[in-house]
XYZ file of C-alpha atoms in Angstrom:
745
model
C 0.000 0.000 0.000
C 2.821 2.426 0.908
C 4.569 1.748 -2.404
C 1.368 2.411 -4.342
C 0.828 5.644 -2.407
C 4.404 6.790 -3.059
C 4.073 6.096 -6.790
C 0.805 8.020 -6.835
C 2.348 11.031 -5.100
C 5.331 11.074 -7.448
C 3.022 10.747 -10.449
C 0.758 13.561 -9.334
C 3.683 15.832 -8.432
C 5.355 15.167 -11.741
C 2.070 15.734 -13.568
C 1.605 19.112 -11.895
C 5.089 20.311 -12.795
C 4.865 18.913 -16.342
C 1.527 20.618 -16.960
C 2.750 23.952 -15.702
C 6.014 23.770 -17.545
C 5.235 21.503 -20.470
C 7.146 23.746 -22.843
C 10.291 23.550 -20.685
C 12.855 20.819 -21.099
C 15.002 22.169 -18.229
C 13.289 23.911 -15.338
C 15.035 26.903 -13.822
C 14.604 26.953 -10.047
C 14.706 30.097 -7.947
C 15.264 30.074 -4.192
C 13.780 32.712 -1.878
C 15.176 33.009 1.666
C 13.427 35.299 4.121
C 14.929 37.150 7.050
C 14.302 36.211 10.646
C 17.444 36.687 12.736
C 18.483 33.504 14.503
C 15.393 31.751 13.115
C 16.984 32.080 9.681
C 19.341 29.242 10.548
C 16.434 26.963 9.649
C 17.378 27.766 6.038
C 20.454 25.572 6.471
C 18.491 22.479 7.419
C 16.037 23.003 4.561
C 18.873 23.531 2.067
C 20.378 20.193 3.086
C 17.180 18.409 2.108
C 16.851 20.393 -1.131
C 20.370 19.487 -2.222
C 20.003 15.857 -1.134
C 16.900 15.704 -3.357
C 19.039 16.626 -6.348
C 17.439 20.026 -7.048
C 19.683 22.460 -8.925
C 19.242 26.023 -7.709
C 19.642 28.535 -10.531
C 18.836 31.817 -8.787
C 18.881 32.991 -5.186
C 17.308 36.017 -3.562
C 17.551 36.640 0.153
C 16.949 39.172 2.854
C 18.762 39.640 6.182
C 19.739 36.178 7.498
C 18.488 34.803 4.203
C 21.033 37.060 2.468
C 23.867 35.702 4.641
C 23.052 32.043 4.034
C 22.025 32.660 0.424
C 25.265 34.558 -0.241
C 27.353 31.674 1.095
C 25.392 29.117 -0.931
C 25.623 31.276 -4.064
C 29.403 31.628 -3.615
C 29.897 27.866 -3.720
C 29.458 26.498 -0.205
C 27.391 23.361 0.273
C 24.647 23.244 2.932
C 26.815 20.849 4.949
C 29.699 23.339 4.894
C 27.387 26.196 5.890
C 26.055 24.024 8.705
C 29.597 23.497 10.032
C 30.356 27.229 9.782
C 27.296 28.274 11.776
C 27.716 25.609 14.430
C 31.305 26.735 15.068
C 30.417 30.432 15.331
C 30.113 32.123 18.716
C 27.185 34.405 17.891
C 27.433 36.319 21.144
C 30.950 37.475 20.265
C 30.029 37.943 16.611
C 27.003 40.154 17.182
C 28.313 42.178 20.099
C 31.549 42.983 18.304
C 33.275 41.322 21.235
C 36.719 41.738 19.756
C 39.404 39.394 21.010
C 41.560 40.964 23.697
C 44.571 40.414 21.450
C 43.067 42.883 18.990
C 43.417 45.770 21.403
C 46.472 47.875 22.041
C 47.798 48.098 25.579
C 46.111 51.455 26.070
C 42.815 50.139 24.714
C 42.984 47.083 26.973
C 43.465 49.411 29.921
C 40.507 51.530 28.825
C 38.094 48.703 28.003
C 38.727 46.871 31.281
C 37.647 49.739 33.492
C 34.213 50.862 32.286
C 30.863 49.095 32.461
C 28.822 51.624 30.462
C 29.831 53.938 27.614
C 27.560 56.618 26.147
C 28.116 59.296 23.486
C 28.578 62.693 25.120
C 28.871 65.214 22.314
C 28.268 68.900 23.079
C 27.707 67.913 26.714
C 24.574 66.010 25.756
C 24.157 62.364 26.648
C 22.747 60.161 23.905
C 22.297 56.467 23.334
C 24.526 54.471 20.978
C 23.116 54.082 17.459
C 23.318 50.318 17.813
C 24.614 47.514 19.960
C 27.164 46.446 17.360
C 29.079 47.937 14.441
C 28.792 44.609 12.638
C 32.559 44.495 12.128
C 32.949 40.921 13.308
C 30.158 39.811 10.991
C 31.801 41.611 8.083
C 35.235 40.138 8.855
C 33.866 36.615 8.946
C 31.849 36.950 5.737
C 34.762 38.647 3.984
C 37.022 35.747 4.900
C 34.488 33.119 3.856
C 33.926 34.751 0.455
C 37.550 35.666 -0.282
C 37.535 33.133 -3.168
C 34.964 35.278 -5.054
C 36.433 38.585 -3.931
C 37.046 39.887 -7.462
C 33.472 39.273 -8.630
C 31.528 42.541 -8.695
C 28.464 41.316 -10.602
C 26.598 38.821 -8.396
C 25.103 37.198 -11.511
C 28.612 35.843 -12.142
C 28.731 33.961 -8.849
C 28.441 30.157 -9.047
C 24.722 30.807 -8.506
C 23.302 34.218 -9.542
C 22.358 36.089 -6.396
C 20.859 39.282 -5.037
C 19.816 40.582 -1.654
C 17.445 43.257 -0.454
C 18.306 46.272 1.694
C 16.309 49.308 2.842
C 17.426 52.881 2.216
C 17.169 54.362 5.702
C 16.522 57.907 4.438
C 13.913 57.182 1.776
C 12.504 53.998 3.271
C 12.572 52.391 -0.158
C 13.492 48.848 -1.071
C 16.847 48.468 -2.828
C 18.037 45.447 -4.823
C 21.762 44.755 -4.374
C 23.251 42.558 -7.095
C 26.511 44.373 -7.796
C 29.495 45.590 -5.820
C 31.325 43.865 -2.972
C 29.441 40.824 -1.692
C 30.318 41.222 2.054
C 29.180 44.874 2.050
C 25.928 44.062 0.251
C 25.120 41.239 2.670
C 26.066 43.469 5.645
C 23.615 46.097 4.424
C 20.829 43.549 3.934
C 21.293 42.131 7.462
C 21.838 45.414 9.361
C 18.948 45.008 11.789
C 18.180 48.449 13.279
C 19.413 48.976 16.865
C 21.419 45.755 16.634
C 23.827 46.775 13.829
C 24.958 50.125 12.513
C 23.556 51.203 9.133
C 25.866 50.317 6.238
C 27.078 52.996 3.858
C 27.005 52.113 0.147
C 27.926 55.003 -2.081
C 26.268 58.086 -0.648
C 23.373 56.210 0.978
C 22.837 54.390 4.253
C 21.108 51.018 4.333
C 19.533 48.796 6.959
C 17.814 45.422 7.074
C 15.909 44.590 3.894
C 13.216 42.829 5.905
C 11.662 46.221 6.621
C 10.587 46.643 3.002
C 10.690 43.184 1.396
C 11.396 40.208 3.567
C 10.417 37.648 0.939
C 11.519 38.884 -2.524
C 9.706 36.283 -4.607
C 8.822 38.636 -7.481
C 12.469 39.671 -7.795
C 13.558 36.027 -8.062
C 10.836 35.265 -10.589
C 12.059 38.192 -12.685
C 15.525 36.603 -12.887
C 14.025 33.855 -15.044
C 12.891 31.221 -12.543
C 10.231 28.757 -13.696
C 9.728 27.264 -10.267
C 10.104 29.015 -6.880
C 11.155 27.269 -3.705
C 10.613 29.562 -0.735
C 11.856 29.105 2.821
C 9.985 31.434 5.132
C 11.087 31.927 8.749
C 8.873 34.910 9.550
C 6.564 34.938 12.530
C 2.887 34.168 12.205
C 0.206 35.907 14.261
C 0.300 34.795 17.893
C -2.651 33.764 20.022
C -3.713 35.677 23.122
C -1.895 33.149 25.309
C 1.381 34.236 23.734
C 0.738 37.976 23.966
C 1.610 38.743 27.565
C 4.196 41.512 27.321
C 4.243 44.959 25.712
C 7.055 43.868 23.392
C 5.062 40.846 22.210
C 1.990 43.009 21.593
C 3.983 45.632 19.664
C 5.611 42.866 17.647
C 2.179 41.474 16.788
C 0.985 44.904 15.602
C 4.107 45.320 13.483
C 3.513 41.938 11.849
C -0.037 42.632 10.655
C 0.978 44.146 7.324
C 3.833 41.755 6.556
C 1.693 38.709 7.298
C -1.067 40.001 4.993
C 1.510 40.563 2.238
C 2.871 37.041 2.769
C -0.538 35.480 2.063
C -0.259 36.653 -1.556
C 3.429 35.758 -1.837
C 2.792 32.324 -0.399
C 0.290 31.609 -3.162
C 2.965 32.529 -5.722
C 5.435 30.020 -4.219
C 5.533 26.583 -5.857
C 7.131 24.813 -2.900
C 6.593 26.766 0.309
C 8.656 25.621 3.297
C 7.710 27.242 6.590
C 9.615 25.636 9.515
C 8.044 25.532 12.945
C 10.092 28.228 14.708
C 7.382 29.567 17.038
C 9.411 28.687 20.121
C 12.372 30.815 19.031
C 13.165 34.516 18.704
C 15.411 36.552 16.415
C 18.186 36.247 19.017
C 17.838 32.535 19.889
C 21.346 31.776 18.671
C 22.019 29.389 21.536
C 19.347 27.087 20.089
C 21.045 26.902 16.679
C 21.095 23.094 16.586
C 17.354 22.872 17.211
C 16.576 25.653 14.706
C 18.624 24.026 11.937
C 16.903 20.731 12.629
C 13.469 22.387 12.389
C 14.336 23.442 8.841
C 15.256 19.878 7.913
C 12.050 18.460 9.406
C 9.811 20.831 7.483
C 11.671 20.372 4.177
C 11.436 16.582 4.473
C 7.661 16.928 4.163
C 8.308 18.136 0.595
C 10.959 15.552 -0.259
C 8.856 13.841 -2.910
C 7.988 17.114 -4.629
C 11.648 18.101 -4.590
C 12.689 14.792 -6.135
C 10.032 15.211 -8.824
C 11.300 18.710 -9.537
C 14.910 17.525 -9.805
C 13.822 14.924 -12.341
C 12.775 17.740 -14.678
C 16.161 19.422 -14.598
C 19.225 18.671 -16.663
C 22.062 17.225 -14.662
C 24.635 19.958 -14.924
C 27.646 19.926 -12.606
C 27.987 22.759 -10.106
C 30.662 25.328 -10.781
C 33.845 24.259 -9.089
C 34.858 26.607 -6.326
C 38.357 26.605 -4.904
C 38.548 27.797 -1.312
C 41.792 29.283 -0.012
C 40.781 30.774 3.356
C 44.128 30.110 5.018
C 46.482 30.934 2.168
C 49.276 33.385 2.738
C 48.838 36.882 1.363
C 51.579 38.917 -0.250
C 50.484 42.518 0.113
C 52.323 44.935 -2.124
C 50.228 48.019 -1.535
C 47.513 49.573 0.605
C 44.991 52.174 -0.491
C 42.900 54.003 2.089
C 39.852 56.143 1.486
C 37.301 57.722 3.780
C 39.856 58.875 6.374
C 39.619 62.572 7.135
C 40.690 62.823 10.766
C 43.091 59.896 11.090
C 46.319 59.705 9.146
C 47.489 56.920 6.890
C 50.378 56.127 9.271
C 47.959 55.864 12.208
C 45.744 53.397 10.315
C 48.669 51.322 9.037
C 50.143 51.237 12.529
C 46.939 49.795 13.956
C 46.662 47.337 11.068
C 50.305 46.331 11.676
C 50.917 46.477 7.928
C 54.123 47.419 6.180
C 54.691 47.004 2.452
C 55.617 44.739 0.967
C 54.364 42.341 3.590
C 53.759 38.607 3.649
C 50.899 37.801 5.965
C 47.812 35.624 6.333
C 44.135 36.390 6.159
C 43.912 35.665 9.891
C 46.605 38.242 10.719
C 44.984 40.794 8.443
C 41.653 40.265 10.189
C 43.427 40.725 13.527
C 44.836 44.006 12.224
C 41.338 45.128 11.227
C 40.198 44.242 14.738
C 43.068 46.325 16.124
C 41.800 49.296 14.157
C 38.173 48.659 15.087
C 39.073 48.381 18.784
C 40.079 52.056 18.803
C 36.356 52.925 18.536
C 37.367 55.637 16.065
C 35.652 53.979 13.112
C 32.040 53.014 12.543
C 32.955 50.435 9.911
C 36.085 49.227 8.154
C 35.545 47.755 4.708
C 38.265 46.180 2.623
C 38.834 44.039 -0.439
C 41.741 42.704 -2.480
C 42.881 43.405 -6.005
C 45.726 41.685 -7.841
C 48.564 43.816 -9.119
C 50.515 43.197 -12.312
C 52.990 40.862 -10.605
C 50.465 38.699 -8.791
C 50.706 40.497 -5.469
C 47.716 41.956 -3.676
C 46.620 45.520 -3.173
C 44.268 45.983 -0.238
C 41.783 48.804 -0.595
C 40.312 50.044 2.684
C 37.197 52.139 2.855
C 36.826 53.438 6.405
C 33.886 55.215 7.941
C 35.121 57.387 10.803
C 33.074 57.726 13.957
C 31.554 61.128 14.586
C 31.624 60.659 18.367
C 34.369 62.772 19.883
C 33.296 62.652 23.505
C 32.204 59.746 25.704
C 30.666 59.468 29.150
C 31.685 56.262 30.875
C 30.625 54.804 34.199
C 31.714 51.963 36.430
C 31.210 50.557 39.926
C 33.561 48.669 42.205
C 33.865 47.220 45.669
C 36.808 45.541 47.356
C 38.030 45.120 50.920
C 40.716 47.808 50.626
C 39.139 50.729 48.751
C 35.590 49.775 49.753
C 32.795 51.208 47.562
C 33.656 53.329 44.557
C 31.813 54.940 41.651
C 33.811 55.990 38.595
C 32.657 58.748 36.268
C 34.797 59.205 33.182
C 34.872 61.826 30.444
C 36.835 60.872 27.337
C 37.544 63.319 24.522
C 39.112 62.283 21.233
C 40.929 64.582 18.824
C 41.204 67.399 21.344
C 44.452 68.878 20.006
C 45.545 66.461 17.263
C 43.816 63.849 15.130
C 45.478 60.978 16.973
C 45.072 62.017 20.591
C 42.759 60.863 23.357
C 42.094 62.618 26.656
C 40.536 60.747 29.542
C 39.622 61.819 33.073
C 38.357 59.473 35.806
C 36.702 60.953 38.866
C 36.257 58.305 41.551
C 34.002 58.884 44.536
C 33.032 56.614 47.388
C 34.757 55.690 50.597
C 38.005 57.053 49.137
C 38.434 59.960 46.730
C 40.668 59.295 43.699
C 41.266 60.427 40.128
C 43.074 59.362 36.942
C 43.984 61.628 34.062
C 45.454 60.354 30.784
C 46.501 62.140 27.646
C 47.922 60.052 24.828
C 48.998 60.830 21.251
C 48.950 57.516 19.402
C 51.325 57.362 16.438
C 51.145 53.623 15.806
C 54.563 52.169 14.998
C 56.275 55.473 15.693
C 57.114 56.785 19.145
C 53.884 57.818 20.862
C 53.788 60.347 23.671
C 51.600 60.441 26.749
C 50.987 62.050 30.113
C 49.412 60.339 33.132
C 48.332 61.804 36.430
C 46.593 59.930 39.209
C 45.788 60.312 42.874
C 45.366 57.262 45.070
C 43.978 57.327 48.594
C 42.805 54.835 51.198
C 42.977 54.069 54.898
C 43.423 50.715 56.594
C 43.954 49.311 60.054
C 47.414 47.760 60.222
C 49.638 46.258 62.873
C 51.956 48.527 64.830
C 54.891 46.609 63.388
C 53.847 47.497 59.859
C 54.088 51.277 60.377
C 57.182 51.227 62.563
C 59.030 51.905 59.390
C 62.334 52.929 60.910
C 61.787 52.487 64.593
C 60.155 55.898 64.891
C 57.220 54.552 66.856
C 58.033 52.892 70.130
C 55.948 49.854 70.822
C 55.468 50.599 74.520
C 52.074 52.227 74.477
C 50.019 49.039 74.380
C 48.700 49.645 70.895
C 48.688 46.587 68.623
C 47.161 48.231 65.568
C 46.395 51.669 64.248
C 44.699 53.362 61.330
C 47.088 53.965 58.440
C 46.228 56.615 55.838
C 47.824 56.277 52.412
C 47.975 59.075 49.860
C 49.893 59.077 46.576
C 49.975 61.527 43.672
C 51.840 60.465 40.517
C 52.562 62.431 37.335
C 54.323 60.786 34.382
C 55.480 62.051 31.008
C 56.471 59.174 28.742
C 57.295 57.892 25.284
C 56.350 54.417 24.110
C 56.563 52.276 21.001
C 56.276 48.697 19.858
C 59.314 46.444 19.802
C 59.264 43.586 17.324
C 55.558 44.419 16.722
C 54.483 42.697 19.950
C 56.334 44.152 22.928
C 55.417 47.539 24.329
C 58.442 49.571 25.337
C 58.191 52.832 27.269
C 60.452 55.354 29.018
C 59.690 58.537 30.881
C 60.098 60.898 33.800
C 58.019 60.724 36.979
C 57.058 62.934 39.872
C 55.554 61.160 42.864
C 54.235 62.583 46.118
C 53.689 60.243 49.043
C 51.947 60.929 52.299
C 51.669 58.233 54.938
C 50.079 59.321 58.233
C 48.230 57.920 61.225
C 45.872 59.827 63.521
C 45.803 57.011 66.061
C 48.986 57.994 67.875
C 51.422 60.877 68.036
C 51.209 64.687 67.796
C 52.373 66.621 64.760
C 53.984 70.086 64.667
C 50.548 71.720 64.755
C 49.560 69.772 67.852
C 47.202 67.679 65.773
C 46.781 64.024 66.811
C 48.736 62.289 64.069
C 52.096 60.841 63.122
C 53.577 61.646 59.709
C 55.671 58.817 58.289
C 56.266 60.483 54.945
C 55.220 63.679 53.193
C 57.657 64.050 50.313
C 57.864 64.764 46.603
C 60.122 62.412 44.646
C 61.518 62.803 41.139
C 62.748 59.934 39.003
C 63.053 58.148 35.678
C 61.284 54.982 34.641
C 61.096 52.388 31.904
C 58.908 49.393 31.180
C 58.379 46.543 28.774
C 55.105 44.649 28.420
C 53.814 41.663 26.505
C 50.225 40.557 26.982
C 48.489 37.835 24.976
C 45.969 36.776 27.644
C 42.577 36.216 26.033
C 40.868 37.586 29.156
C 42.216 39.754 31.932
C 40.338 38.176 34.826
C 39.459 34.654 33.610
C 42.121 33.818 31.012
C 42.246 30.449 29.273
C 45.330 30.926 27.106
C 48.198 33.309 26.625
C 51.371 34.707 28.131
C 51.983 37.848 30.146
C 55.204 39.693 30.921
C 55.674 43.029 32.636
C 58.999 44.508 33.652
C 59.321 47.891 35.414
C 62.360 49.892 36.409
C 62.285 53.124 38.444
C 65.190 55.299 39.504
C 64.566 58.103 42.018
C 67.258 60.739 42.260
C 65.646 63.704 44.038
C 63.345 64.275 47.026
C 61.842 67.328 48.682
C 59.825 67.105 51.884
C 59.841 65.314 55.200
C 62.346 62.674 54.015
C 65.520 64.581 54.926
C 67.760 61.533 54.761
C 66.970 60.702 51.136
C 69.511 58.828 49.038
C 69.132 57.711 45.451
C 67.520 54.321 44.966
C 66.056 52.023 42.302
C 63.046 49.733 42.126
C 62.727 46.683 39.888
C 59.498 44.692 39.416
C 58.836 41.723 37.143
C 55.622 39.771 36.630
C 55.229 36.672 34.465
C 52.095 34.689 33.781
C 51.264 31.705 31.592
C 47.842 30.131 31.192
C 46.799 27.092 29.213
C 43.569 25.177 28.762
C 44.119 21.651 30.075
C 40.850 20.278 28.763
C 37.468 21.719 27.872
C 36.503 24.581 30.212
C 39.417 23.831 32.551
C 42.546 25.980 32.604
C 45.676 26.395 34.708
C 47.333 29.753 35.343
C 50.931 29.961 36.581
C 52.236 33.308 37.845
C 55.477 34.535 39.340
C 56.422 38.000 40.549
C 59.457 39.611 42.116
C 60.094 43.122 43.361
C 63.203 44.630 44.895
C 64.200 48.082 46.067
C 67.922 48.704 45.636
C 69.233 51.241 48.115
C 67.073 53.828 49.841
C 66.937 52.081 53.210
C 65.793 55.332 54.760
C 62.853 55.658 52.325
C 60.497 53.054 53.760
C 57.428 54.493 52.056
C 58.482 52.795 48.794
C 58.583 49.368 50.415
C 56.177 46.749 49.088
C 52.876 46.337 50.956
C 51.679 42.755 50.560
C 48.336 41.082 51.257
C 44.678 40.977 50.211
C 42.928 40.443 46.888
C 40.524 42.158 44.522
C 41.980 45.647 44.270
C 44.029 47.168 41.485
C 47.679 46.592 42.238
C 49.849 49.715 42.064
C 53.545 50.518 42.316
C 53.986 48.971 45.764
C 50.665 47.243 46.521
C 50.877 43.476 46.011
C 48.080 40.945 46.564
C 48.562 37.671 48.475
C 45.973 35.009 49.310
C 45.625 34.126 52.991
C 46.539 37.583 54.290
C 44.495 40.721 54.751
C 45.414 43.947 52.976
C 48.731 45.476 54.014
C 49.691 42.594 56.285
C 53.324 42.340 55.203
C 55.997 44.888 54.341
C 59.521 44.709 52.972
C 61.860 46.105 50.341
C 61.865 42.729 48.584
C 59.217 40.212 47.738
C 58.963 37.009 45.718
C 55.658 35.369 44.934
C 54.395 32.380 42.941
C 50.760 31.466 42.316
C 48.869 28.653 40.634
C 45.181 29.003 39.821
C 42.946 26.235 38.489
C 39.763 27.552 36.912
C 36.719 25.722 35.634
C 34.121 27.491 33.515
C 31.027 25.789 34.917
C 28.397 27.606 32.840
C 28.718 30.362 30.255
C 30.462 33.144 32.189
C 30.348 31.502 35.612
C 33.607 30.148 37.059
C 34.806 28.128 39.999
C 38.487 28.206 40.916
C 41.073 27.171 43.485
C 44.421 28.850 43.996
C 47.573 28.537 46.056
C 50.383 31.047 46.512
C 53.699 31.190 48.294
C 55.825 34.213 49.066
C 58.820 35.592 50.863
C 58.595 39.214 51.978
C 61.197 41.163 53.918
C 64.211 43.406 53.779
C 67.279 42.636 51.666
C 66.205 39.053 50.956
C 68.761 38.620 48.198
C 71.618 39.899 50.364
C 70.671 37.741 53.358
C 69.778 34.754 51.137
C 66.468 34.508 52.968
C 64.736 34.095 49.653
C 66.080 30.562 49.305
C 66.032 29.357 52.907
C 62.386 28.351 52.884
C 58.871 29.643 52.357
C 57.785 32.216 54.893
C 54.221 32.852 53.773
C 51.590 30.798 51.976
C 47.888 30.903 51.381
C 45.082 29.083 49.626
C 41.818 30.283 48.160
C 38.611 28.771 46.855
C 36.246 31.008 44.963
C 33.392 31.667 42.596
C 33.548 34.198 39.790
C 31.115 35.638 37.313
C 32.108 37.681 34.259
C 29.411 40.377 34.029
C 28.927 43.662 32.181
C 29.994 45.381 35.429
C 33.233 43.424 35.359
C 34.183 40.373 37.400
C 32.176 39.568 40.507
C 34.233 37.344 42.806
C 33.950 35.838 46.243
C 36.892 33.866 47.639
C 37.453 31.992 50.865
C 41.118 31.949 51.876
C 43.248 30.265 54.514
C 46.819 30.797 55.708
C 48.625 27.900 57.455
C 51.063 30.302 59.172
C 48.316 32.468 60.633
C 45.942 29.554 61.100
C 43.229 31.986 60.103
C 40.746 32.229 57.298
C 39.225 35.221 55.553
C 36.815 36.169 52.789
C 37.640 38.403 49.825
C 34.834 40.090 47.916
C 35.408 42.025 44.700
C 32.683 43.504 42.504
C 33.243 45.189 39.159
C 36.220 46.361 37.138
C 39.238 47.357 39.214
C 40.266 50.979 39.101
C-alpha cells in the first residue's frame, strides 16, 4: 500500500510540474530566503534536504539572514559546509563585536577593562549608541568566507546568480543589491536596526531589507525562474496566550501588514517551506542546533515534490569553487579612502601592515580588529585586487566615527578601597587627530582620580601624560608602620589606622618592539603621604604621626607583553611586565633621602588543560635597591581584589597590608573551571617571601615564609568580574573572605 501511495504522489507531483512547464525541457529553479534573525538558521536544514533531493538552484534572492546564508550558498558552499560554519560560530561574540583581547592595544585594553557603560557625550549632551554592534565581526567573517569570489563585482557571475534586499534608511525604499562587494551588500541587507549600525554604500545608508521586502519572490521570478522554492522563517500571528508583554503586543501589531503581504506571496510560491520556529526569537542563537533541525524536518515533508522537480532538470555539474581561506597573502600596496581625521600612518600602525608584507588572512583580520578596537571607526571595509605581478593591493574604505566625547561609568567594591563609583569623560581629537584625553573621577569611601593624555602614532614613538591620585585608609599592625623604629611599641597599641595618599605624574614615550612588545620610558614625579591619627602629635599639635610627606623625582622604563585572552578569567596566553624606576631627588619630610632604584617583574602563563578547565601559573618579584631610609616605597603585601599599584601586592591568605619589605617574591597557581557560560569556579595557592634585603641575606632561598590558599566563585558580568573567595593561611591559622565587585580601578 505504501509503495502504491508513493508512486501516486510522485506521479501527481510530476504531472503538476509537467503541466505547468510543459514547454520547458530544463526547469530553472529560484530560491527565496526570508529574514528572521536567529530563526533564519532553519534555512540551512532546509537547504540540506533540497540538495540531497538533487534540485539544482539557478537563482537565489535573500533578505537579512536569508542574504547571509544565500550569499554563502551562491558563492559555492554546500549546505553541509554552511552548517559546520554556523555551528562553530560564537554568535554572542560575533554580534556584540566582542573583539578578542589580542586585537586591542595596551592602552585600549586598559581603557576597556575599566568601564561598564559607555555613552556618546557630544556637546555635553548624553545620547544612546546608534546600535549595539558595528557589525565588524560579521563583516570580517563573511569577507574571509567569500575571499575566493572577492574579485566578482556582478553577483550574476557567482556560481549561482544572487541578489539581496536592503532598505534605504533615508527614503525607506526597497533596494536590490546585485553588484558591488558581496560582504558589504550582505552586511547592508542584514543590518537590523538597533542591533547593527547602518551600512554605507555610495552616498546612501542602508539597513535590514526585511523592513521593506522580507520575501523577494517577485524579484527572483524576474531573474528567469520557472519554479520558486521559498523558505519562510517569519513569525505568524500569535494567540492571546502568547501575547503577555508589551514587546510581544507591539511585535504582533508590526507583523499585521507583513503577514497580509505574505498570504499573496505564499500563493505565488511553488514549494513553500515554513519551519516551525514559534518557540524561538530573532536572538535565539544558543538554540542553533534545534533551529537548523526544524528546517530539515519541514523540508522533508516536501521531499517527494523536490525529487520530482529535480527529475525535470538537466544534470549539470555545479561550478567548481576553490577555497583558499588560510592561504598566505603577499600585500604589495595599501589604499585608504574615507579617512579625514586619522592619518594613513595611524591606520597602518593599527593594522600592523608594512609594504611589501607577507601575511595571512587571519593576521589581516586581527589588524582590522586592532583598528576597530580604537572605537574611532564606525565600519572598516576592505577588499583585495591583484597587481601586475600577482601580489595583492588591499583597498580600505573606512567610515570614521563622529563621536568625539564619551561618558563612561563603572562601579567597584573591594576590601581595601571599599565602595567606589567611577565617572569618566573621554575626549578624542582634542588637540591632534590621533590624541585621546581621559579623566576618571572616583568617589566613594576614598576619593581618587586618573587623568590620561595620549597621542597615538602607531609604529612610531607615541607620547603620553598620566596623572593619578590614590587614597585609602586601613587598620594595620603597629609593626607594619614602625618603618624605621620611629614609633616605640610601649604604648600598648597593637594596631592603628594607616592613611595612604599618593599623587603620581608621568610624562612618557612608548613604542612597539618587534611588533608585539610595548616599550616605554619617561620621567616621573611622585608625592607620598603616609600618616596615622591614632597615635602621636604633629607640629601643629594635631593628633597624628607623619611617616612620609615628600615629593620624589625619578626616571622609569617598562616593557610589556600581553596575549591573555581575558584579563580576569584567562584560558590561554602569556603575560610579561617589567618595570624599572630610579629616584634621584626628594623634597619634603624625608631629609635623609639617598638615590635608589626599584625593579618589578611579573610573568604569567595560562593554558587550557581540557574543555573549560585551565591552569594559570604566575610569578612575581620586586626589589628596592638602596634607599633604606625611604620606607614608604617598600612593598605592601596582602589581600585580593583591588588594582595593584607601584607597591601594593596581593597575596591570598593575608588581609590587605599585612606584610611589608623592600623585597618580595611570589608564585601562584590558579585552576579555573568554567562551569556555565560566564560563571567560574576556581582554586588557587600562593607562596611568598617578603622582607628586607632578601637577596643579600639569602632569605629568599632558605624556605617559604608565607603561603595561602583560596577557593572562589567568579562571574564575568557587564559590570566586570564579581568574585567571592574563601582563603586560609597555614602560618596564621586563620581564614578570611575576599569580595570584589566590578572592574578594578
